[in-house]
C-alpha atoms as an extended CHARMM CRD file, in Angstrom:
* protein
*
        83  EXT
         1         1  MET       CA              0.2820000000       -0.1860000000        0.0250000000  PROA      1               0.0000000000
         2         2  MET       CA              2.7650000000        2.5890000000        0.9230000000  PROA      2               0.0000000000
         3         3  GLN       CA              4.6570000000        1.7260000000       -2.1720000000  PROA      3               0.0000000000
         4         4  ALA       CA              1.5490000000        2.3880000000       -4.4650000000  PROA      4               0.0000000000
         5         5  MET       CA              0.7170000000        5.7550000000       -2.6000000000  PROA      5               0.0000000000
         6         6  ILE       CA              4.5060000000        6.8040000000       -2.9780000000  PROA      6               0.0000000000
         7         7  LYS       CA              4.3650000000        5.8760000000       -6.6230000000  PROA      7               0.0000000000
         8         8  LYS       CA              1.3790000000        7.9750000000       -7.2570000000  PROA      8               0.0000000000
         9         9  GLU       CA              3.3010000000       10.8250000000       -5.5320000000  PROA      9               0.0000000000
        10        10  ILE       CA              6.5370000000       10.2680000000       -7.7880000000  PROA      10              0.0000000000
        11        11  GLU       CA              4.3470000000       10.1640000000      -10.8450000000  PROA      11              0.0000000000
        12        12  GLU       CA              2.7410000000       13.4400000000       -9.9830000000  PROA      12              0.0000000000
        13        13  GLY       CA              6.0210000000       15.0330000000       -9.3560000000  PROA      13              0.0000000000
        14        14  HSD       CA              5.5850000000       15.7590000000       -5.8300000000  PROA      14              0.0000000000
        15        15  PHE       CA              8.5960000000       12.9520000000       -4.6290000000  PROA      15              0.0000000000
        16        16  ARG       CA             11.6580000000       12.6540000000       -5.8710000000  PROA      16              0.0000000000
        17        17  ASN       CA             12.5730000000        9.7330000000       -8.2410000000  PROA      17              0.0000000000
        18        18  ASP       CA             16.1410000000        9.1470000000       -7.7440000000  PROA      18              0.0000000000
        19        19  LEU       CA             15.8210000000        6.7830000000       -4.8380000000  PROA      19              0.0000000000
        20        20  PRO       CA             14.4420000000        3.1760000000       -4.8850000000  PROA      20              0.0000000000
        21        21  LEU       CA             10.6640000000        3.0320000000       -4.3140000000  PROA      21              0.0000000000
        22        22  LEU       CA             11.0560000000       -0.0050000000       -1.6720000000  PROA      22              0.0000000000
        23        23  SER       CA             13.3040000000        2.1560000000        0.2280000000  PROA      23              0.0000000000
        24        24  MET       CA             10.9600000000        5.0230000000        0.3260000000  PROA      24              0.0000000000
        25        25  ALA       CA              8.0840000000        3.0360000000        1.2710000000  PROA      25              0.0000000000
        26        26  HSD       CA             10.1750000000        0.9570000000        4.0290000000  PROA      26              0.0000000000
        27        27  PHE       CA             11.3950000000        4.3140000000        5.4930000000  PROA      27              0.0000000000
        28        28  LEU       CA              7.7080000000        5.6920000000        5.6010000000  PROA      28              0.0000000000
        29        29  TYR       CA              6.3350000000        2.6500000000        7.1960000000  PROA      29              0.0000000000
        30        30  THR       CA              8.7950000000        2.5830000000        9.7150000000  PROA      30              0.0000000000
        31        31  ILE       CA              8.4020000000        6.5230000000       10.2600000000  PROA      31              0.0000000000
        32        32  SER       CA              4.7450000000        5.6080000000       10.9520000000  PROA      32              0.0000000000
        33        33  ILE       CA              5.5890000000        2.9050000000       13.3490000000  PROA      33              0.0000000000
        34        34  SER       CA              7.9240000000        5.3630000000       15.3660000000  PROA      34              0.0000000000
        35        35  LEU       CA              5.4860000000        7.8460000000       15.4750000000  PROA      35              0.0000000000
        36        36  GLY       CA              2.7790000000        5.6240000000       17.4630000000  PROA      36              0.0000000000
        37        37  GLU       CA              5.6850000000        4.6730000000       19.8180000000  PROA      37              0.0000000000
        38        38  TYR       CA              6.3390000000        8.3710000000       20.3190000000  PROA      38              0.0000000000
        39        39  MET       CA              2.8360000000        9.1060000000       21.2730000000  PROA      39              0.0000000000
        40        40  GLU       CA              2.7340000000        6.3270000000       23.4110000000  PROA      40              0.0000000000
        41        41  SER       CA              6.0890000000        7.1570000000       25.2120000000  PROA      41              0.0000000000
        42        42  ILE       CA              5.8510000000       11.0180000000       25.1810000000  PROA      42              0.0000000000
        43        43  HSD       CA              2.3860000000       11.5810000000       25.3690000000  PROA      43              0.0000000000
        44        44  HSD       CA              1.0150000000        8.6910000000       26.9860000000  PROA      44              0.0000000000
        45        45  LEU       CA             -1.4700000000        7.2040000000       24.4030000000  PROA      45              0.0000000000
        46        46  ASP       CA             -2.7590000000        4.2060000000       25.4500000000  PROA      46              0.0000000000
        47        47  VAL       CA             -4.6480000000        2.5800000000       22.3860000000  PROA      47              0.0000000000
        48        48  GLU       CA             -5.4480000000       -0.7690000000       24.5600000000  PROA      48              0.0000000000
        49        49  LYS       CA             -7.1180000000        1.5180000000       27.3830000000  PROA      49              0.0000000000
        50        50  ASN       CA             -9.2760000000        3.5370000000       24.8640000000  PROA      50              0.0000000000
        51        51  LEU       CA            -10.2870000000        0.3090000000       22.9930000000  PROA      51              0.0000000000
        52        52  GLU       CA            -11.1890000000       -1.5500000000       26.4140000000  PROA      52              0.0000000000
        53        53  ALA       CA            -13.2850000000        1.8160000000       27.4160000000  PROA      53              0.0000000000
        54        54  GLU       CA            -15.1010000000        2.0140000000       23.8730000000  PROA      54              0.0000000000
        55        55  LEU       CA            -13.3100000000        5.3060000000       23.2110000000  PROA      55              0.0000000000
        56        56  PRO       CA            -11.5720000000        6.3950000000       19.8970000000  PROA      56              0.0000000000
        57        57  LEU       CA             -8.1220000000        5.3640000000       19.4300000000  PROA      57              0.0000000000
        58        58  LEU       CA             -6.9440000000        8.8340000000       19.7470000000  PROA      58              0.0000000000
        59        59  HSD       CA             -9.0330000000        9.7230000000       22.6630000000  PROA      59              0.0000000000
        60        60  GLY       CA             -7.5030000000       12.7810000000       24.2240000000  PROA      60              0.0000000000
        61        61  THR       CA             -4.5710000000       13.0740000000       21.9450000000  PROA      61              0.0000000000
        62        62  LYS       CA             -5.7120000000       14.1420000000       18.5460000000  PROA      62              0.0000000000
        63        63  GLU       CA             -4.4580000000       17.5500000000       18.8970000000  PROA      63              0.0000000000
        64        64  THR       CA             -0.8920000000       16.4450000000       19.8470000000  PROA      64              0.0000000000
        65        65  LEU       CA             -1.0270000000       13.7120000000       17.3440000000  PROA      65              0.0000000000
        66        66  LEU       CA             -1.6690000000       16.2720000000       14.3720000000  PROA      66              0.0000000000
        67        67  GLN       CA              1.1390000000       18.7690000000       15.9670000000  PROA      67              0.0000000000
        68        68  SER       CA              3.4260000000       15.7960000000       16.0690000000  PROA      68              0.0000000000
        69        69  ILE       CA              2.3770000000       14.4720000000       12.3160000000  PROA      69              0.0000000000
        70        70  ASP       CA              3.0890000000       18.2410000000       11.2050000000  PROA      70              0.0000000000
        71        71  ALA       CA              6.7410000000       18.3920000000       12.8510000000  PROA      71              0.0000000000
        72        72  TYR       CA              7.3290000000       14.5270000000       11.2900000000  PROA      72              0.0000000000
        73        73  ILE       CA              6.3050000000       16.0900000000        7.8690000000  PROA      73              0.0000000000
        74        74  ARG       CA              8.5090000000       19.2900000000        8.1240000000  PROA      74              0.0000000000
        75        75  LEU       CA             11.4860000000       16.5660000000        9.0080000000  PROA      75              0.0000000000
        76        76  LEU       CA             10.5460000000       14.4550000000        6.0960000000  PROA      76              0.0000000000
        77        77  LYS       CA              9.9660000000       17.2170000000        3.4140000000  PROA      77              0.0000000000
        78        78  SER       CA             13.3970000000       17.6190000000        2.4700000000  PROA      78              0.0000000000
        79        79  SER       CA             14.0250000000       14.1130000000        2.0930000000  PROA      79              0.0000000000
        80        80  PHE       CA             10.8650000000       13.0940000000       -0.2170000000  PROA      80              0.0000000000
        81        81  ASN       CA             10.4230000000       16.5340000000       -2.1630000000  PROA      81              0.0000000000
        82        82  LYS       CA             11.6040000000       16.3860000000       -5.7930000000  PROA      82              0.0000000000
        83        83  LEU       CA             14.9080000000       17.7720000000       -6.1940000000  PROA      83              0.0000000000
């Protein structure tokens, strides 16, 4: 799934095309896992607790998550933007 999304971005000229697609996909996949771990350890997101309480997965952390995603995007933009 990640490869298909990246390929589309490359074809539309939004992502650079000088790196292996598989490497880019693995990197973004790893970053997404890391973001989840960051939310758990730094912002105390407890997905299991929210599931048990029948709350949304991101209960109480949605705004923080969005801010963290924005920071990650700024960090990654120069890596993926077309040269």
